[in-house]
């Protein structure tokens, strides 16, 4: 790829994945935790794409533990960690753990003294180039509300006072964008620094807690935020990870508008659909004529959301706005998209259906807040 596009985040580069989970256990919970880990280990061993895992205990503090796992690539891990099976598998661990921290890394270089590589093999095994970011992490949550409550929920979510942006010396909440599609809510955040620290900071702010309590009666999935297990399960199921982010290397336009587009995938096609849109946005980032300046693709199961910053109106170039530029791309999207779920049936090769898809996919903006200096 030309150096003009900057890919800050991607689950689709083909590199192996290292997952690191840091845990702080309650005193006396070690054996219960070991029993829960054995159950999880036996189940994850059969998950496609899983290579290995290790359980480690600190030699300095016996309450601190570490689980590492290696995966063939990011997509199979994301499919597992976002599944309902995973939610139920790790549930026995919750009562053992005081605090957790999860980190995910692409493996760019490896050294194996028992299998030295020739210079040619070493070069061929390397990822072409490291991703280039600007210190910003991205994440989203999605959940549904009871049909008929959409306008009330939108009013609540649009009216709250923004929480304090500065988390600590190195972490700051940069931007929060909130959209709705029917009764589905999507809240995307951008954080400079430590994403987990920012999410925890925001969850503790009184204005945010008040909003969360206010929308509780309207949620389709019941939750009790005073119960740590209930809150943990809700936010685990609501997680909508960013799987790709790219920004054009050209000079940032004077004015860009943020839109969120909702792409429900056919059953089992969510990751493939997200990959297609990611590759389309990489090409758009290198096209000086494209109205798409930056894009983030979020995916969980068969829910795919594409957050784009564009110049001009969304409908000035529907094909570019939807990520359909290029030969046979409309047919690929048509194969992966659950058209009836979004109100589009028939070929996406027709201008009528492209416009119809754009109209249905375009999510309702509820609020978009940036902190000072962003």
Coordinates of N, CA, C and O in Angstrom, one line a residue, residues 56-185:
X56 N 0.3 -17.9 34.1 CA 1.5 -17.6 34.9 C 1.1 -16.9 36.2 O 0.1 -16.1 36.2
X57 N 1.9 -17.1 37.2 CA 1.6 -16.4 38.5 C 2.9 -15.6 38.8 O 4.0 -16.0 38.7
X58 N 2.7 -14.4 39.3 CA 3.8 -13.5 39.7 C 4.6 -14.1 40.7 O 4.1 -14.7 41.7
X59 N 6.0 -14.0 40.6 CA 6.9 -14.5 41.6 C 7.1 -13.4 42.7 O 7.7 -13.7 43.7
X60 N 6.5 -12.3 42.5 CA 6.6 -11.2 43.5 C 5.3 -11.0 44.3 O 5.3 -10.7 45.5
X61 N 4.2 -11.1 43.6 CA 2.9 -11.0 44.3 C 1.9 -12.1 43.9 O 1.5 -12.1 42.7
X62 N 1.7 -13.1 44.8 CA 0.9 -14.3 44.4 C -0.6 -13.9 44.0 O -1.2 -14.8 43.4
X63 N -1.0 -12.7 44.2 CA -2.4 -12.4 43.8 C -2.4 -11.9 42.3 O -3.5 -11.8 41.8
X64 N -1.3 -11.7 41.7 CA -1.2 -11.2 40.3 C -0.9 -12.4 39.4 O 0.0 -13.1 39.6
X65 N -1.8 -12.5 38.4 CA -1.7 -13.7 37.4 C -1.7 -13.1 36.0 O -2.1 -12.0 35.8
X66 N -1.3 -13.9 35.1 CA -1.2 -13.6 33.7 C -1.6 -14.7 32.8 O -1.1 -15.9 33.0
X67 N -2.5 -14.5 31.9 CA -2.9 -15.5 30.9 C -2.4 -14.9 29.5 O -2.8 -13.8 29.2
X68 N -1.6 -15.7 28.8 CA -1.3 -15.3 27.4 C -1.8 -16.4 26.5 O -1.8 -17.6 26.8
X69 N -2.2 -16.0 25.3 CA -2.6 -17.0 24.3 C -2.2 -16.5 22.9 O -2.0 -15.3 22.7
X70 N -1.9 -17.4 22.1 CA -1.5 -17.1 20.7 C -2.5 -17.6 19.7 O -3.1 -18.7 19.9
X71 N -2.8 -16.8 18.7 CA -3.8 -17.2 17.7 C -3.2 -17.0 16.3 O -2.3 -16.2 16.1
X72 N -3.8 -17.8 15.4 CA -3.3 -17.7 14.0 C -3.5 -16.3 13.4 O -2.7 -15.9 12.6
X73 N -4.5 -15.6 13.8 CA -4.7 -14.2 13.4 C -5.8 -13.6 14.3 O -6.4 -14.3 15.1
X74 N -6.1 -12.3 14.1 CA -7.0 -11.7 15.0 C -8.5 -12.1 14.8 O -9.2 -12.3 15.7
X75 N -9.0 -12.3 13.5 CA -10.4 -12.7 13.3 C -10.9 -13.9 14.1 O -12.0 -13.8 14.7
X76 N -10.2 -15.0 14.2 CA -10.8 -16.1 15.0 C -10.8 -15.8 16.4 O -11.7 -16.2 17.1
X77 N -9.8 -15.0 16.9 CA -9.9 -14.7 18.4 C -11.1 -13.7 18.6 O -11.8 -13.9 19.6
X78 N -11.3 -12.7 17.8 CA -12.4 -11.8 17.9 C -13.8 -12.6 17.9 O -14.7 -12.3 18.6
X79 N -13.9 -13.5 16.9 CA -15.1 -14.3 16.8 C -15.3 -15.1 18.1 O -16.5 -15.2 18.6
X80 N -14.3 -15.6 18.8 CA -14.4 -16.3 20.0 C -14.7 -15.4 21.2 O -15.7 -15.6 21.9
X81 N -14.0 -14.3 21.3 CA -14.1 -13.5 22.5 C -15.4 -12.7 22.5 O -15.9 -12.3 23.6
X82 N -16.0 -12.5 21.3 CA -17.3 -11.8 21.3 C -18.5 -12.8 21.2 O -19.6 -12.3 21.1
X83 N -18.3 -14.1 21.4 CA -19.3 -15.0 21.3 C -20.0 -15.2 22.7 O -19.5 -15.0 23.7
X84 N -21.3 -15.7 22.6 CA -22.0 -16.0 23.8 C -21.4 -17.1 24.6 O -21.4 -17.2 25.8
X85 N -20.7 -18.0 23.8 CA -20.0 -19.2 24.5 C -18.9 -18.6 25.4 O -18.7 -19.1 26.5
X86 N -18.2 -17.6 24.9 CA -17.1 -17.1 25.7 C -17.6 -16.4 27.0 O -17.1 -16.5 28.0
X87 N -18.7 -15.6 26.8 CA -19.4 -15.0 28.0 C -19.6 -16.0 29.1 O -19.3 -15.8 30.3
X88 N -20.2 -17.1 28.7 CA -20.6 -18.1 29.7 C -19.3 -18.9 30.2 O -19.3 -19.3 31.4
X89 N -18.3 -19.1 29.3 CA -17.1 -19.8 29.8 C -16.4 -19.0 30.8 O -15.8 -19.7 31.8
X90 N -16.3 -17.7 30.7 CA -15.4 -17.0 31.7 C -16.2 -16.5 32.9 O -15.7 -16.0 33.9
X91 N -17.5 -16.7 32.9 CA -18.4 -16.3 34.0 C -17.9 -16.8 35.4 O -17.9 -16.1 36.4
X92 N -17.5 -18.1 35.5 CA -17.0 -18.6 36.8 C -15.8 -17.9 37.3 O -15.5 -18.0 38.5
X93 N -15.0 -17.2 36.5 CA -13.9 -16.5 36.9 C -14.2 -15.2 37.6 O -13.4 -14.6 38.4
X94 N -15.4 -14.6 37.3 CA -15.7 -13.3 37.8 C -15.6 -13.2 39.3 O -15.1 -12.1 39.8
X95 N -16.1 -14.2 40.0 CA -16.1 -14.0 41.5 C -14.7 -14.2 42.1 O -14.5 -14.0 43.3
X96 N -13.7 -14.6 41.3 CA -12.3 -14.8 41.7 C -11.5 -13.5 41.5 O -10.4 -13.4 42.2
X97 N -11.9 -12.7 40.6 CA -11.0 -11.6 40.1 C -11.4 -10.3 40.6 O -12.6 -9.8 40.4
X98 N -10.4 -9.6 41.2 CA -10.7 -8.2 41.6 C -10.6 -7.2 40.5 O -11.3 -6.2 40.4
X99 N -9.6 -7.4 39.6 CA -9.4 -6.5 38.5 C -8.8 -7.3 37.3 O -8.0 -8.2 37.5
X100 N -9.1 -6.8 36.1 CA -8.5 -7.4 34.9 C -8.1 -6.4 33.9 O -8.6 -5.2 33.9
X101 N -7.2 -6.7 33.0 CA -6.7 -5.8 31.9 C -6.4 -6.7 30.7 O -5.5 -7.6 30.9
X102 N -7.0 -6.5 29.6 CA -6.8 -7.3 28.4 C -6.0 -6.4 27.4 O -6.4 -5.3 27.1
X103 N -5.0 -7.0 26.8 CA -4.2 -6.4 25.7 C -4.0 -7.3 24.5 O -3.9 -8.6 24.7
X104 N -4.1 -6.8 23.3 CA -4.0 -7.6 22.1 C -2.9 -7.0 21.2 O -3.0 -5.8 20.9
X105 N -2.0 -7.9 20.7 CA -0.9 -7.4 19.9 C -0.7 -8.3 18.7 O -0.7 -9.5 18.8
X106 N -0.5 -7.7 17.6 CA 0.0 -8.4 16.4 C 1.4 -8.8 16.6 O 2.2 -8.0 17.1
X107 N 1.8 -10.0 16.2 CA 3.2 -10.5 16.3 C 3.9 -10.1 15.0 O 3.6 -10.6 13.9
X108 N 4.9 -9.2 15.1 CA 5.6 -8.7 14.0 C 6.9 -9.4 13.8 O 7.4 -9.5 12.6
X109 N 7.6 -9.8 14.8 CA 8.9 -10.4 14.7 C 8.9 -11.6 15.7 O 8.4 -11.5 16.8
X110 N 9.6 -12.7 15.4 CA 9.8 -13.8 16.3 C 11.2 -14.3 16.2 O 11.9 -14.2 15.1
X111 N 11.8 -14.8 17.3 CA 13.1 -15.4 17.3 C 13.0 -16.8 17.9 O 12.5 -16.9 19.0
X112 N 13.4 -17.7 17.2 CA 13.4 -19.1 17.6 C 14.8 -19.7 17.4 O 15.2 -20.1 16.3
X113 N 15.6 -19.8 18.5 CA 16.9 -20.3 18.4 C 17.1 -21.7 17.8 O 18.1 -22.1 17.3
X114 N 16.0 -22.5 18.0 CA 16.1 -23.9 17.5 C 15.8 -24.0 16.0 O 16.1 -25.0 15.4
X115 N 15.2 -22.9 15.4 CA 14.9 -22.9 14.0 C 15.3 -21.6 13.4 O 14.5 -20.8 13.0
X116 N 16.6 -21.4 13.3 CA 17.1 -20.1 12.7 C 16.6 -20.0 11.2 O 16.6 -21.0 10.5
X117 N 16.3 -18.8 10.9 CA 15.8 -18.5 9.5 C 16.9 -18.0 8.7 O 17.8 -17.3 9.1
X118 N 16.9 -18.3 7.4 CA 17.8 -17.7 6.4 C 17.3 -16.2 6.3 O 16.2 -15.9 6.6
X119 N 18.2 -15.3 5.8 CA 17.8 -14.0 5.6 C 16.6 -13.8 4.7 O 15.7 -13.0 4.9
X120 N 16.5 -14.7 3.7 CA 15.3 -14.6 2.7 C 14.1 -15.0 3.5 O 13.0 -14.4 3.3
X121 N 14.1 -16.1 4.3 CA 12.9 -16.5 5.0 C 12.5 -15.5 6.1 O 11.3 -15.2 6.3
X122 N 13.5 -14.9 6.7 CA 13.2 -13.8 7.7 C 12.4 -12.7 7.0 O 11.5 -12.2 7.6
X123 N 12.9 -12.3 5.8 CA 12.3 -11.1 5.2 C 10.8 -11.5 4.8 O 9.9 -10.7 4.9
X124 N 10.7 -12.7 4.3 CA 9.3 -13.1 3.8 C 8.3 -13.3 4.9 O 7.1 -13.2 4.7
X125 N 8.8 -13.6 6.2 CA 7.9 -13.8 7.3 C 7.5 -12.5 8.0 O 6.6 -12.5 8.8
X126 N 8.1 -11.4 7.6 CA 7.8 -10.2 8.3 C 6.6 -9.5 7.7 O 6.3 -9.6 6.5
X127 N 5.8 -8.9 8.6 CA 4.7 -8.0 8.1 C 5.4 -6.9 7.3 O 6.4 -6.4 7.7
X128 N 4.7 -6.5 6.2 CA 5.3 -5.5 5.3 C 5.7 -4.3 6.1 O 6.8 -3.7 5.9
X129 N 4.8 -3.7 6.8 CA 5.1 -2.5 7.5 C 4.2 -2.4 8.8 O 3.1 -2.9 8.8
X130 N 4.8 -1.8 9.8 CA 4.0 -1.6 11.0 C 2.9 -0.5 10.8 O 3.1 0.4 10.0
X131 N 1.9 -0.7 11.6 CA 0.8 0.3 11.5 C 1.2 1.6 12.1 O 2.0 1.6 13.1
X132 N 0.8 2.7 11.6 CA 1.2 4.0 12.1 C 0.0 4.7 12.7 O -1.0 5.0 12.0
X133 N 0.0 5.0 14.0 CA -1.1 5.6 14.7 C -0.7 7.0 15.2 O 0.4 7.5 15.0
X134 N -1.6 7.6 15.9 CA -1.4 8.9 16.5 C -1.7 8.9 18.0 O -2.1 9.9 18.6
X135 N -1.6 7.7 18.6 CA -1.9 7.5 20.0 C -3.4 7.5 20.4 O -3.7 7.6 21.6
X136 N -4.3 7.3 19.4 CA -5.7 7.3 19.7 C -6.2 5.9 19.5 O -6.0 5.2 18.6
X137 N -7.0 5.4 20.6 CA -7.6 4.1 20.6 C -9.1 4.3 20.3 O -9.7 5.4 20.8
X138 N -9.8 3.4 19.7 CA -11.2 3.5 19.3 C -11.9 2.3 19.8 O -11.4 1.1 19.7
X139 N -13.1 2.5 20.3 CA -14.0 1.4 20.7 C -15.4 1.8 20.6 O -15.7 3.0 20.6
X140 N -16.4 0.9 20.6 CA -17.8 1.2 20.6 C -18.6 0.2 21.4 O -18.1 -0.9 21.7
X141 N -19.7 0.7 21.8 CA -20.7 -0.2 22.5 C -22.0 -0.1 21.6 O -22.4 0.9 21.0
X142 N -22.7 -1.2 21.6 CA -24.0 -1.3 20.9 C -25.0 -2.1 21.7 O -24.7 -3.1 22.4
X143 N -26.3 -1.6 21.8 CA -27.3 -2.3 22.5 C -28.6 -1.9 21.9 O -28.7 -0.9 21.1
X144 N -29.7 -2.6 22.2 CA -31.0 -2.3 21.7 C -31.9 -1.8 22.8 O -31.8 -2.2 24.0
X145 N -32.9 -1.0 22.4 CA -33.9 -0.5 23.4 C -35.3 -1.0 22.9 O -35.5 -1.4 21.8
X146 N -36.2 -1.0 23.8 CA -37.6 -1.5 23.5 C -38.2 -0.7 22.4 O -38.1 0.6 22.4
X147 N -38.8 -1.3 21.4 CA -39.4 -0.6 20.3 C -40.5 0.4 20.8 O -41.2 0.0 21.8
X148 N -40.5 1.5 20.3 CA -41.4 2.6 20.8 C -40.7 3.6 21.7 O -41.3 4.7 22.0
X149 N -39.6 3.2 22.3 CA -38.9 4.1 23.2 C -37.7 4.9 22.6 O -37.0 5.6 23.3
X150 N -37.6 4.7 21.3 CA -36.4 5.3 20.6 C -36.3 6.8 20.8 O -35.2 7.3 21.1
X151 N -37.4 7.6 20.6 CA -37.3 9.0 20.7 C -36.9 9.4 22.2 O -36.2 10.4 22.4
X152 N -37.5 8.7 23.2 CA -37.2 9.0 24.5 C -35.7 8.7 24.9 O -35.0 9.6 25.5
X153 N -35.2 7.6 24.4 CA -33.8 7.2 24.6 C -32.9 8.3 24.0 O -31.9 8.7 24.5
X154 N -33.2 8.6 22.7 CA -32.4 9.6 22.0 C -32.4 11.0 22.8 O -31.3 11.6 22.9
X155 N -33.5 11.4 23.3 CA -33.6 12.6 24.1 C -32.7 12.5 25.4 O -31.9 13.4 25.7
X156 N -32.7 11.4 26.0 CA -31.9 11.2 27.2 C -30.4 11.2 26.9 O -29.5 11.9 27.5
X157 N -30.0 10.5 25.8 CA -28.6 10.3 25.4 C -28.0 11.6 24.8 O -26.8 11.8 24.9
X158 N -28.9 12.5 24.3 CA -28.4 13.7 23.7 C -28.3 14.8 24.8 O -27.6 15.8 24.6
X159 N -29.0 14.7 25.9 CA -29.1 15.8 26.9 C -28.2 15.8 28.0 O -28.2 16.7 28.8
X160 N -27.3 14.7 28.2 CA -26.5 14.7 29.4 C -25.3 15.6 29.3 O -24.8 16.0 28.2
X161 N -24.7 16.0 30.4 CA -23.6 16.9 30.5 C -22.3 16.0 30.2 O -22.2 14.9 30.8
X162 N -21.4 16.5 29.4 CA -20.2 15.8 29.1 C -19.3 15.6 30.3 O -19.2 16.5 31.1
X163 N -18.8 14.4 30.5 CA -17.9 14.1 31.6 C -16.6 14.8 31.4 O -16.2 15.3 30.3
X164 N -15.8 14.9 32.5 CA -14.5 15.5 32.4 C -13.6 14.7 31.4 O -13.5 13.5 31.5
X165 N -13.0 15.4 30.5 CA -12.3 14.7 29.4 C -10.9 14.2 29.9 O -10.5 13.1 29.4
X166 N -10.2 14.9 30.7 CA -8.9 14.5 31.2 C -9.0 13.4 32.2 O -9.6 13.6 33.3
X167 N -8.4 12.3 31.9 CA -8.5 11.1 32.9 C -7.3 11.2 33.8 O -7.4 11.1 35.0
X168 N -6.1 11.3 33.2 CA -4.8 11.5 34.0 C -3.8 12.2 33.2 O -4.2 12.8 32.1
X169 N -2.6 12.1 33.6 CA -1.5 12.9 32.8 C -1.3 12.4 31.4 O -0.9 13.1 30.5
X170 N -1.7 11.1 31.1 CA -1.4 10.6 29.8 C -2.7 10.2 29.0 O -2.6 9.8 27.9
X171 N -3.8 10.3 29.6 CA -5.1 9.8 29.0 C -6.1 10.8 29.0 O -6.4 11.5 30.0
X172 N -6.8 11.0 27.8 CA -7.8 12.0 27.7 C -8.9 11.4 26.7 O -8.7 10.8 25.7
X173 N -10.2 11.6 27.1 CA -11.3 11.3 26.3 C -11.4 12.4 25.1 O -11.5 13.5 25.4
X174 N -11.2 11.9 23.9 CA -11.1 12.8 22.8 C -12.4 13.1 22.1 O -12.7 14.3 21.8
X175 N -13.2 12.1 21.9 CA -14.5 12.3 21.1 C -15.4 11.2 21.4 O -15.0 10.0 21.6
X176 N -16.7 11.5 21.5 CA -17.8 10.5 21.7 C -18.8 10.8 20.6 O -19.3 11.9 20.5
X177 N -19.1 9.8 19.8 CA -20.1 9.9 18.7 C -21.2 8.9 19.0 O -20.9 7.7 19.1
X178 N -22.5 9.3 19.0 CA -23.6 8.4 19.3 C -24.6 8.5 18.2 O -25.0 9.6 17.8
X179 N -25.0 7.3 17.8 CA -26.0 7.2 16.7 C -27.0 6.1 17.0 O -26.8 5.3 17.9
X180 N -28.1 6.2 16.3 CA -29.2 5.2 16.4 C -29.6 4.7 15.1 O -29.6 5.4 14.1
X181 N -30.0 3.4 15.0 CA -30.6 2.8 13.8 C -31.8 2.0 14.2 O -31.6 0.9 14.8
X182 N -33.0 2.6 14.1 CA -34.1 1.9 14.6 C -34.0 1.9 16.1 O -33.8 3.0 16.8
X183 N -34.1 0.7 16.7 CA -34.0 0.7 18.2 C -32.6 0.3 18.6 O -32.3 -0.1 19.8
X184 N -31.6 0.3 17.7 CA -30.2 0.0 18.1 C -29.4 1.3 18.3 O -29.4 2.2 17.5
X185 N -28.7 1.3 19.4 CA -27.8 2.4 19.8 C -26.4 2.0 19.6 O -26.0 0.9 19.9

